[in-house]
mmCIF file of C-alpha atoms in Angstrom:
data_model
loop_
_atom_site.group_PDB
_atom_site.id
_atom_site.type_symbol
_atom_site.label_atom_id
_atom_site.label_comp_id
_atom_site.label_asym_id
_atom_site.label_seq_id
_atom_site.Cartn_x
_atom_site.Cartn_y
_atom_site.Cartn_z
ATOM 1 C CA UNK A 867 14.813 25.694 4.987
ATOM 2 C CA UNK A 868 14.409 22.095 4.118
ATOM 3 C CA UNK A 869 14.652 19.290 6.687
ATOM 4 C CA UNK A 870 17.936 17.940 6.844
ATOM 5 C CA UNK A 871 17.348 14.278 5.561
ATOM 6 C CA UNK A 872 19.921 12.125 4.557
ATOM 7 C CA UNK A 873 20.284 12.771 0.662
ATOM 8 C CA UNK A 874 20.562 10.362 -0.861
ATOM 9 C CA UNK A 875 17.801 8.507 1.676
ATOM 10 C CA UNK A 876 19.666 5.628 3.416
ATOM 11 C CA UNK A 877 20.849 2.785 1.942
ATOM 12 C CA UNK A 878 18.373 0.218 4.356
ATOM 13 C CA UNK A 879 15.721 2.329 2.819
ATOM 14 C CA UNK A 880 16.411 1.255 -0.307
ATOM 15 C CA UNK A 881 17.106 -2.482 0.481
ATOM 16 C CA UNK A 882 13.541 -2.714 2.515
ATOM 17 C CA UNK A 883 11.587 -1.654 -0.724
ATOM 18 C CA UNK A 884 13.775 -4.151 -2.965
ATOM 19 C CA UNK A 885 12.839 -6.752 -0.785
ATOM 20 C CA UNK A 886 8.907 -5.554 -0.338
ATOM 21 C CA UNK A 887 8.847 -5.483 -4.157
ATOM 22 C CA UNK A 888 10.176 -9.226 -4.360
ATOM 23 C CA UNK A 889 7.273 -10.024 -2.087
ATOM 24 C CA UNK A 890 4.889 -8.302 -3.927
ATOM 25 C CA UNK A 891 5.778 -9.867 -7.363
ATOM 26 C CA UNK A 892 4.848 -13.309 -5.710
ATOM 27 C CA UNK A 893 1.320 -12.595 -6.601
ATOM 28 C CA UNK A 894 -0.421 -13.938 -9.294
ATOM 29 C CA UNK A 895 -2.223 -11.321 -11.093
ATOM 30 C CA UNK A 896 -5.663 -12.422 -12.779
ATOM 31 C CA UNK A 897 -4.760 -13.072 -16.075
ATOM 32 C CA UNK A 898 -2.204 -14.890 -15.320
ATOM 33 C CA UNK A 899 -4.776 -17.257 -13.244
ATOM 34 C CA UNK A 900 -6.709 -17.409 -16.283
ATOM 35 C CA UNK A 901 -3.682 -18.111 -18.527
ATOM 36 C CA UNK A 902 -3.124 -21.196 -16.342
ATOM 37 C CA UNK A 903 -6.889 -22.352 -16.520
ATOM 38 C CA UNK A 904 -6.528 -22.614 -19.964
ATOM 39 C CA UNK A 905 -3.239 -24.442 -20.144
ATOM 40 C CA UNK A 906 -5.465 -27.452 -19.032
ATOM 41 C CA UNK A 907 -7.953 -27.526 -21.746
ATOM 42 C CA UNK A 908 -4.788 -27.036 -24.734
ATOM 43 C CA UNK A 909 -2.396 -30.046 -26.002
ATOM 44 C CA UNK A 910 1.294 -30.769 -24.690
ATOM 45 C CA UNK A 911 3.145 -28.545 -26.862
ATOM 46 C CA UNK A 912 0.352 -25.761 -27.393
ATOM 47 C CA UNK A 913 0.596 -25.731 -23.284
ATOM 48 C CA UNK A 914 4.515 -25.576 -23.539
ATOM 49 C CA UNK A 915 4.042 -22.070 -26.028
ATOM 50 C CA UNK A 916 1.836 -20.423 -23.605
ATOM 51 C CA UNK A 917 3.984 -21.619 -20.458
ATOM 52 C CA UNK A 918 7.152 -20.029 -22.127
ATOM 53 C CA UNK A 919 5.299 -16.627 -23.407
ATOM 54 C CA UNK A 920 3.863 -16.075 -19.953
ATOM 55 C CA UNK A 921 7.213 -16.596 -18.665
ATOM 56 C CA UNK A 922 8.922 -14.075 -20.771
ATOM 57 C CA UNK A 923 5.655 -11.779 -20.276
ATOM 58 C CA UNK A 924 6.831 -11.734 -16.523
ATOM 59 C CA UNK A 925 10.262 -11.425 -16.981
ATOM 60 C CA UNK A 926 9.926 -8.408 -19.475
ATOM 61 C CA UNK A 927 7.885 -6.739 -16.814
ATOM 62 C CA UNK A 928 10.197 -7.522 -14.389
ATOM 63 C CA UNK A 929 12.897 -6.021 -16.138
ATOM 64 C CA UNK A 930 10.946 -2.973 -17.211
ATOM 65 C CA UNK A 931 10.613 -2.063 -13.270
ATOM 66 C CA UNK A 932 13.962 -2.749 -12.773
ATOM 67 C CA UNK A 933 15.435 -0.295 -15.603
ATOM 68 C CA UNK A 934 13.004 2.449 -13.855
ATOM 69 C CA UNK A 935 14.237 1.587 -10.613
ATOM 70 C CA UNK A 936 18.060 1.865 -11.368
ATOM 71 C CA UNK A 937 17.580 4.990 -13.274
ATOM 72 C CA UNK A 938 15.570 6.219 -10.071
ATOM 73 C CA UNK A 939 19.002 5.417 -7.750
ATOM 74 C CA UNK A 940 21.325 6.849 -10.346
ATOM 75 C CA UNK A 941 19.577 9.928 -10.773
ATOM 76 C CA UNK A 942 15.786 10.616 -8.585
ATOM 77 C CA UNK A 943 15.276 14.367 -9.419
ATOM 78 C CA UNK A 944 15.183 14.000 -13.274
ATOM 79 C CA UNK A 945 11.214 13.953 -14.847
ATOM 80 C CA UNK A 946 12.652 11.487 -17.289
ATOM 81 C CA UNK A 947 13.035 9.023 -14.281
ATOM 82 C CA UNK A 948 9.375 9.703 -13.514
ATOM 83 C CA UNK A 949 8.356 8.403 -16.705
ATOM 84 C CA UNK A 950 9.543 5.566 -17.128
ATOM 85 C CA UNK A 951 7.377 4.660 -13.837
ATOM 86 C CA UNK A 952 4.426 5.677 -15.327
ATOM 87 C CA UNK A 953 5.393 4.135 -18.801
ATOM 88 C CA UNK A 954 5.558 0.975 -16.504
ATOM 89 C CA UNK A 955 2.095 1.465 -15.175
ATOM 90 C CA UNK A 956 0.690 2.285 -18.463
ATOM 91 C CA UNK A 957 1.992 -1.065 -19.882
ATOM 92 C CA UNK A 958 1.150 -3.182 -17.142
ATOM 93 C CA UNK A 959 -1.863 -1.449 -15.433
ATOM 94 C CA UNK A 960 -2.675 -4.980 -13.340
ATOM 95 C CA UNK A 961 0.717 -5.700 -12.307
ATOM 96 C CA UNK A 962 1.575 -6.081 -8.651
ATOM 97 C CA UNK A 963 3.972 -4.081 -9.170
ATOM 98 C CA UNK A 964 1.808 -1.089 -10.127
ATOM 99 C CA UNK A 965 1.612 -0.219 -6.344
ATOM 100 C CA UNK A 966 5.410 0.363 -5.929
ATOM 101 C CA UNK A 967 5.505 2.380 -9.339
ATOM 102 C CA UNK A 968 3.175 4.436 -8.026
ATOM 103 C CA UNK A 969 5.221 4.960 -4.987
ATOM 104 C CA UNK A 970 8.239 5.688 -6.979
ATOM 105 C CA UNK A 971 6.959 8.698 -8.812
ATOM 106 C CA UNK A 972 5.687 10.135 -5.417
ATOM 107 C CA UNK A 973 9.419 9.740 -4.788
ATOM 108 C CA UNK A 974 10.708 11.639 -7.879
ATOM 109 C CA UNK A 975 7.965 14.320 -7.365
ATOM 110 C CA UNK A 976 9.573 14.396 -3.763
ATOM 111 C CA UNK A 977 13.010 14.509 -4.820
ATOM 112 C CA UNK A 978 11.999 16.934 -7.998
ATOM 113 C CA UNK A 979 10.724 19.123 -5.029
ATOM 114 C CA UNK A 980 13.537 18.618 -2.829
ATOM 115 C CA UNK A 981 16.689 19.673 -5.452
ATOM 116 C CA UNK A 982 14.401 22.699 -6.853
ATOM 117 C CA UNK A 983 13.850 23.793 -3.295
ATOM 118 C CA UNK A 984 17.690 23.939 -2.666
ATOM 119 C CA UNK A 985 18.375 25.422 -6.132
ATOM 120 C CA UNK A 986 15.590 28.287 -5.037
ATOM 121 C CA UNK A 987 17.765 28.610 -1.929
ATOM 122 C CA UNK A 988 20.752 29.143 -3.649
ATOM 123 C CA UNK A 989 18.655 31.753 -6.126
ATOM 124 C CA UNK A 990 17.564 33.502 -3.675
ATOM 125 C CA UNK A 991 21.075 34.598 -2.066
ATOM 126 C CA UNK A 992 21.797 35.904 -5.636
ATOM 127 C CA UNK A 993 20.383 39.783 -6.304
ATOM 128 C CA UNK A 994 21.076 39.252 -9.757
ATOM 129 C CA UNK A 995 18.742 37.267 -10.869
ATOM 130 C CA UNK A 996 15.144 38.765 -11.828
ATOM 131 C CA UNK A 997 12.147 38.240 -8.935
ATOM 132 C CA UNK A 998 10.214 36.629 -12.072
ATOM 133 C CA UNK A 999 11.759 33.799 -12.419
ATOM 134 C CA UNK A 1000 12.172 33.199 -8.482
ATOM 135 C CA UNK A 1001 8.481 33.211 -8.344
ATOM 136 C CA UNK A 1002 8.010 30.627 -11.394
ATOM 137 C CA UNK A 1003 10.417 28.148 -9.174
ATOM 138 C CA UNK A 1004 8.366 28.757 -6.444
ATOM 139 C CA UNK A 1005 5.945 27.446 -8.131
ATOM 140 C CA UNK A 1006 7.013 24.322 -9.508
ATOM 141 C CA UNK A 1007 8.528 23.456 -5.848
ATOM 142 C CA UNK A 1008 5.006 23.784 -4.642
ATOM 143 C CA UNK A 1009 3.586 22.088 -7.163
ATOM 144 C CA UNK A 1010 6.213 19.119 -6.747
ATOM 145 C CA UNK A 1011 5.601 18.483 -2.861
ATOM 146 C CA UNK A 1012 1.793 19.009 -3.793
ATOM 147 C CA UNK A 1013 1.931 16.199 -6.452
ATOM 148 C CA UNK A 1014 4.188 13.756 -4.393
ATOM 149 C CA UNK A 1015 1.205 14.237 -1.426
ATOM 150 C CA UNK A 1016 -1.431 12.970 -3.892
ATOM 151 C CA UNK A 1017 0.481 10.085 -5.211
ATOM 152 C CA UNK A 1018 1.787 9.411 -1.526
ATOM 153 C CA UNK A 1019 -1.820 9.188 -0.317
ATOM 154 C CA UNK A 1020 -2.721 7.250 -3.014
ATOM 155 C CA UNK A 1021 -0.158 4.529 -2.359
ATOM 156 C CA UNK A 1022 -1.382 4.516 1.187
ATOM 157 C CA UNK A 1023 -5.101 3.631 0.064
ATOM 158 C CA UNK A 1024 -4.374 0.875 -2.070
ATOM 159 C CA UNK A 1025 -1.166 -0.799 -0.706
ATOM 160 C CA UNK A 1026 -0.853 -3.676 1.865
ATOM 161 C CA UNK A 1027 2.400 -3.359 2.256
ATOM 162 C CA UNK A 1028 3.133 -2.059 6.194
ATOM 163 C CA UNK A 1029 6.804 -0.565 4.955
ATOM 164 C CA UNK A 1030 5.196 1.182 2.004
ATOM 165 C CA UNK A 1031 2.373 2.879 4.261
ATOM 166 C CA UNK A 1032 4.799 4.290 7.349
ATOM 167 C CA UNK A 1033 7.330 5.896 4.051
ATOM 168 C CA UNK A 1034 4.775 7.414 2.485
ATOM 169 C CA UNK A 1035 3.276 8.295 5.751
ATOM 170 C CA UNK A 1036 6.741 10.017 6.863
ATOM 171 C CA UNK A 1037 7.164 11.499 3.614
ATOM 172 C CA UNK A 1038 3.437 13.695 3.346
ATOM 173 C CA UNK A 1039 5.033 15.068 6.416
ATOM 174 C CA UNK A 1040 8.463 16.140 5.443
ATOM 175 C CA UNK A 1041 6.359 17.513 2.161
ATOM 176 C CA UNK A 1042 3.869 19.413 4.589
ATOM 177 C CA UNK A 1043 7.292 20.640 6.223
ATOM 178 C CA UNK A 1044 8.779 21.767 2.664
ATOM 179 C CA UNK A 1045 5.706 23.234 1.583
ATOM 180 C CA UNK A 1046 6.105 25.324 4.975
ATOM 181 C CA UNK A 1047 2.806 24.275 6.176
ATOM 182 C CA UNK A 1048 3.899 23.464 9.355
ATOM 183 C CA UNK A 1049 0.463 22.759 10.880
ATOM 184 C CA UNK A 1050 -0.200 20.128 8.983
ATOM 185 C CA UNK A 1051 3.221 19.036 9.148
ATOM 186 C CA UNK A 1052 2.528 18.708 12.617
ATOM 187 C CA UNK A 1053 -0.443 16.730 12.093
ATOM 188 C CA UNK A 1054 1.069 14.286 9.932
ATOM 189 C CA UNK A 1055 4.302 13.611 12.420
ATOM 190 C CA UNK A 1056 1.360 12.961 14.623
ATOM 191 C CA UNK A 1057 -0.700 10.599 12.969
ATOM 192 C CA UNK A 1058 2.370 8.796 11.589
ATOM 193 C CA UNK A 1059 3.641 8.020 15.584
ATOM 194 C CA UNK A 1060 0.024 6.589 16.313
ATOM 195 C CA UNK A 1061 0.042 4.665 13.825
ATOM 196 C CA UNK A 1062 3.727 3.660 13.633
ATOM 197 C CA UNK A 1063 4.591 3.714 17.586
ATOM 198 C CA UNK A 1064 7.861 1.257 17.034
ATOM 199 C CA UNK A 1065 9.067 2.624 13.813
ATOM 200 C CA UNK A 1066 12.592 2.779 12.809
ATOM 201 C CA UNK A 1067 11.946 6.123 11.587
ATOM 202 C CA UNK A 1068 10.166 7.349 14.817
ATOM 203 C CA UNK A 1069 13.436 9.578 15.725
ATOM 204 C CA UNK A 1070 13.463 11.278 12.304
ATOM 205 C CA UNK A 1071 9.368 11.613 12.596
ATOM 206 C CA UNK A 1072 10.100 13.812 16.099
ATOM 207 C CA UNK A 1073 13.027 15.950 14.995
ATOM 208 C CA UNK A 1074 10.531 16.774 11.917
ATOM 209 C CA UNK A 1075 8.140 17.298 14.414
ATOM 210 C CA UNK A 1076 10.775 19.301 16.929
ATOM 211 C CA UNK A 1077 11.589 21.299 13.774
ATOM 212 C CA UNK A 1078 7.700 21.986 12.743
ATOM 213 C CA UNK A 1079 6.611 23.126 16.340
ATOM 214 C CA UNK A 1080 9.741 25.502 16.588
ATOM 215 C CA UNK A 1081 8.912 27.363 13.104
ATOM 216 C CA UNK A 1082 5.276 27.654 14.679
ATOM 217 C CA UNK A 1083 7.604 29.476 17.731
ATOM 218 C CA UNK A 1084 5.771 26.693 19.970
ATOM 219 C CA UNK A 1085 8.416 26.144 22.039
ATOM 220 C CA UNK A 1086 6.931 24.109 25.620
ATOM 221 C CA UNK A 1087 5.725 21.776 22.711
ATOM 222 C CA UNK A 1088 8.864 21.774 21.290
ATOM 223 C CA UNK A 1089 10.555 21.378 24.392
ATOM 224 C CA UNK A 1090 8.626 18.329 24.997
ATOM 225 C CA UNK A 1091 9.119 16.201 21.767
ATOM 226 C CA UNK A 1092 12.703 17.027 22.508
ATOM 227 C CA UNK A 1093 12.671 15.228 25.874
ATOM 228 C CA UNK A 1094 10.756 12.207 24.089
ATOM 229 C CA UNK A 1095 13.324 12.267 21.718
ATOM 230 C CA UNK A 1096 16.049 12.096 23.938
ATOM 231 C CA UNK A 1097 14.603 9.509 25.867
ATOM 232 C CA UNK A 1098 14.283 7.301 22.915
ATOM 233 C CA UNK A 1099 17.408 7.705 21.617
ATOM 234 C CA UNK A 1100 18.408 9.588 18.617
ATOM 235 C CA UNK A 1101 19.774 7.932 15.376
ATOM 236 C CA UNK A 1102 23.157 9.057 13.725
ATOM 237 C CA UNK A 1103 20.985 10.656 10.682
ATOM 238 C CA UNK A 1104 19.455 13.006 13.537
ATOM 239 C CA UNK A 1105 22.773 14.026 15.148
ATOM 240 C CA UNK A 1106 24.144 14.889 12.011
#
């Protein structure tokens, strides 16, 4: 069974990488620098020209993002959704914004993964349908969670965004989970509460890692993140 995350993920979830990607679009990229450099050596209306096209250069990639990133919220588990993402990175391969696009089709892979896996569930309960075409699901579940790992790690080596590295962080470990690799499930809750001791998402990161220890039938250890979770104080998406 899957880990029962909120689906869709929470709304503050959602507002935090808005905001991060607001942030991020701050930055100048390098030709944009260079752009500016030359403004000085053109005349006053030549300079004008190049000051509005770089304006509506930013605001078409702007809006690009944005139509991915809408799409994404009204519908995450559609491939289509993923490419418009990578479209985006294709188009802009230097953009800030790259980062988060990257992100965002570790998410659809994720969520790809996630409504397959429940479909598969669902498939499963039913005798009529063949074995052959339960195992070819299988498959593309695996290969989902597999996918959304790589991208996920990728994010994490090139992003300097805090928020962005503890999600993806979380979310290799609810993939380990999914994949039902609970070892290195395990691992992954681990390394995500050393490096994110005072995260928001610290009670979700030790029910996944409750839930992980108990399908390895290691129950003192299980026992134990229980008590820490307790003692921290669980979160309403927990409870439920």
């Amino acid at each position: 069974q899957s880990v029962a995350t909120e689906y869709p993920p929470k709304t503050e979830e959602i507002t935090e990488v808005e905001k991060s990607t607001e942030t991020e679009t701050q930055v100048v990229t390098e030709e944009q620098k260079k752009t500016k450099r030359d403004l000085k050596k053109l005349g006053k209306e030549q300079r004008r020209e190049l000051r509005r096209r770089l304006v509506q250069a930013e605001y078409t990639e702007r809006q690009q993002f944005n139509i991915a990133y809408q799409m994404f919220v009204a519908s995450r588990y559609k491939k289509s959704v993923m490419s418009e993402f990578e479209k985006f990175i294709s188009l802009y391969p230097k953009s800030p914004l790259c980062v988060k696009c990257h992100y965002m089709v570790a998410e659809c892979h994720f969520h790809i993964g996630k409504f397959l896996k429940e479909s598969f569930d669902n498939v499963v309960s039913t005798p009529a349908i063949p074995t052959t075409n339960i195992n070819e699901n299988n498959a593309e579940i695996i290969g989902s969670f597999k996918k959304a790992i790589k991208r996920y790690r990728k994010v994490m080596g090139v992003t300097k965004d805090k928020f962005v590295k503890a999600n993806a962080c979380y979310r290799i470990a609810e993939c380990g989970y999914n994949l039902e690799d609970y070892k290195q499930a395990i691992e992954d809750c681990i390394n995500f509460l050393d490096k994110y001791p005072y995260h928001y998402l610290k009670p979700e990161v030790l029910y996944l890692l409750t839930l992980s220890y108990l399908r390895m039938d290691d129950w003192v250890e299980a026992e134990k993140v229980i008590q820490t979770l307790i003692f921290f104080g669980v979160s309403r998406h927990v409870k439920e």
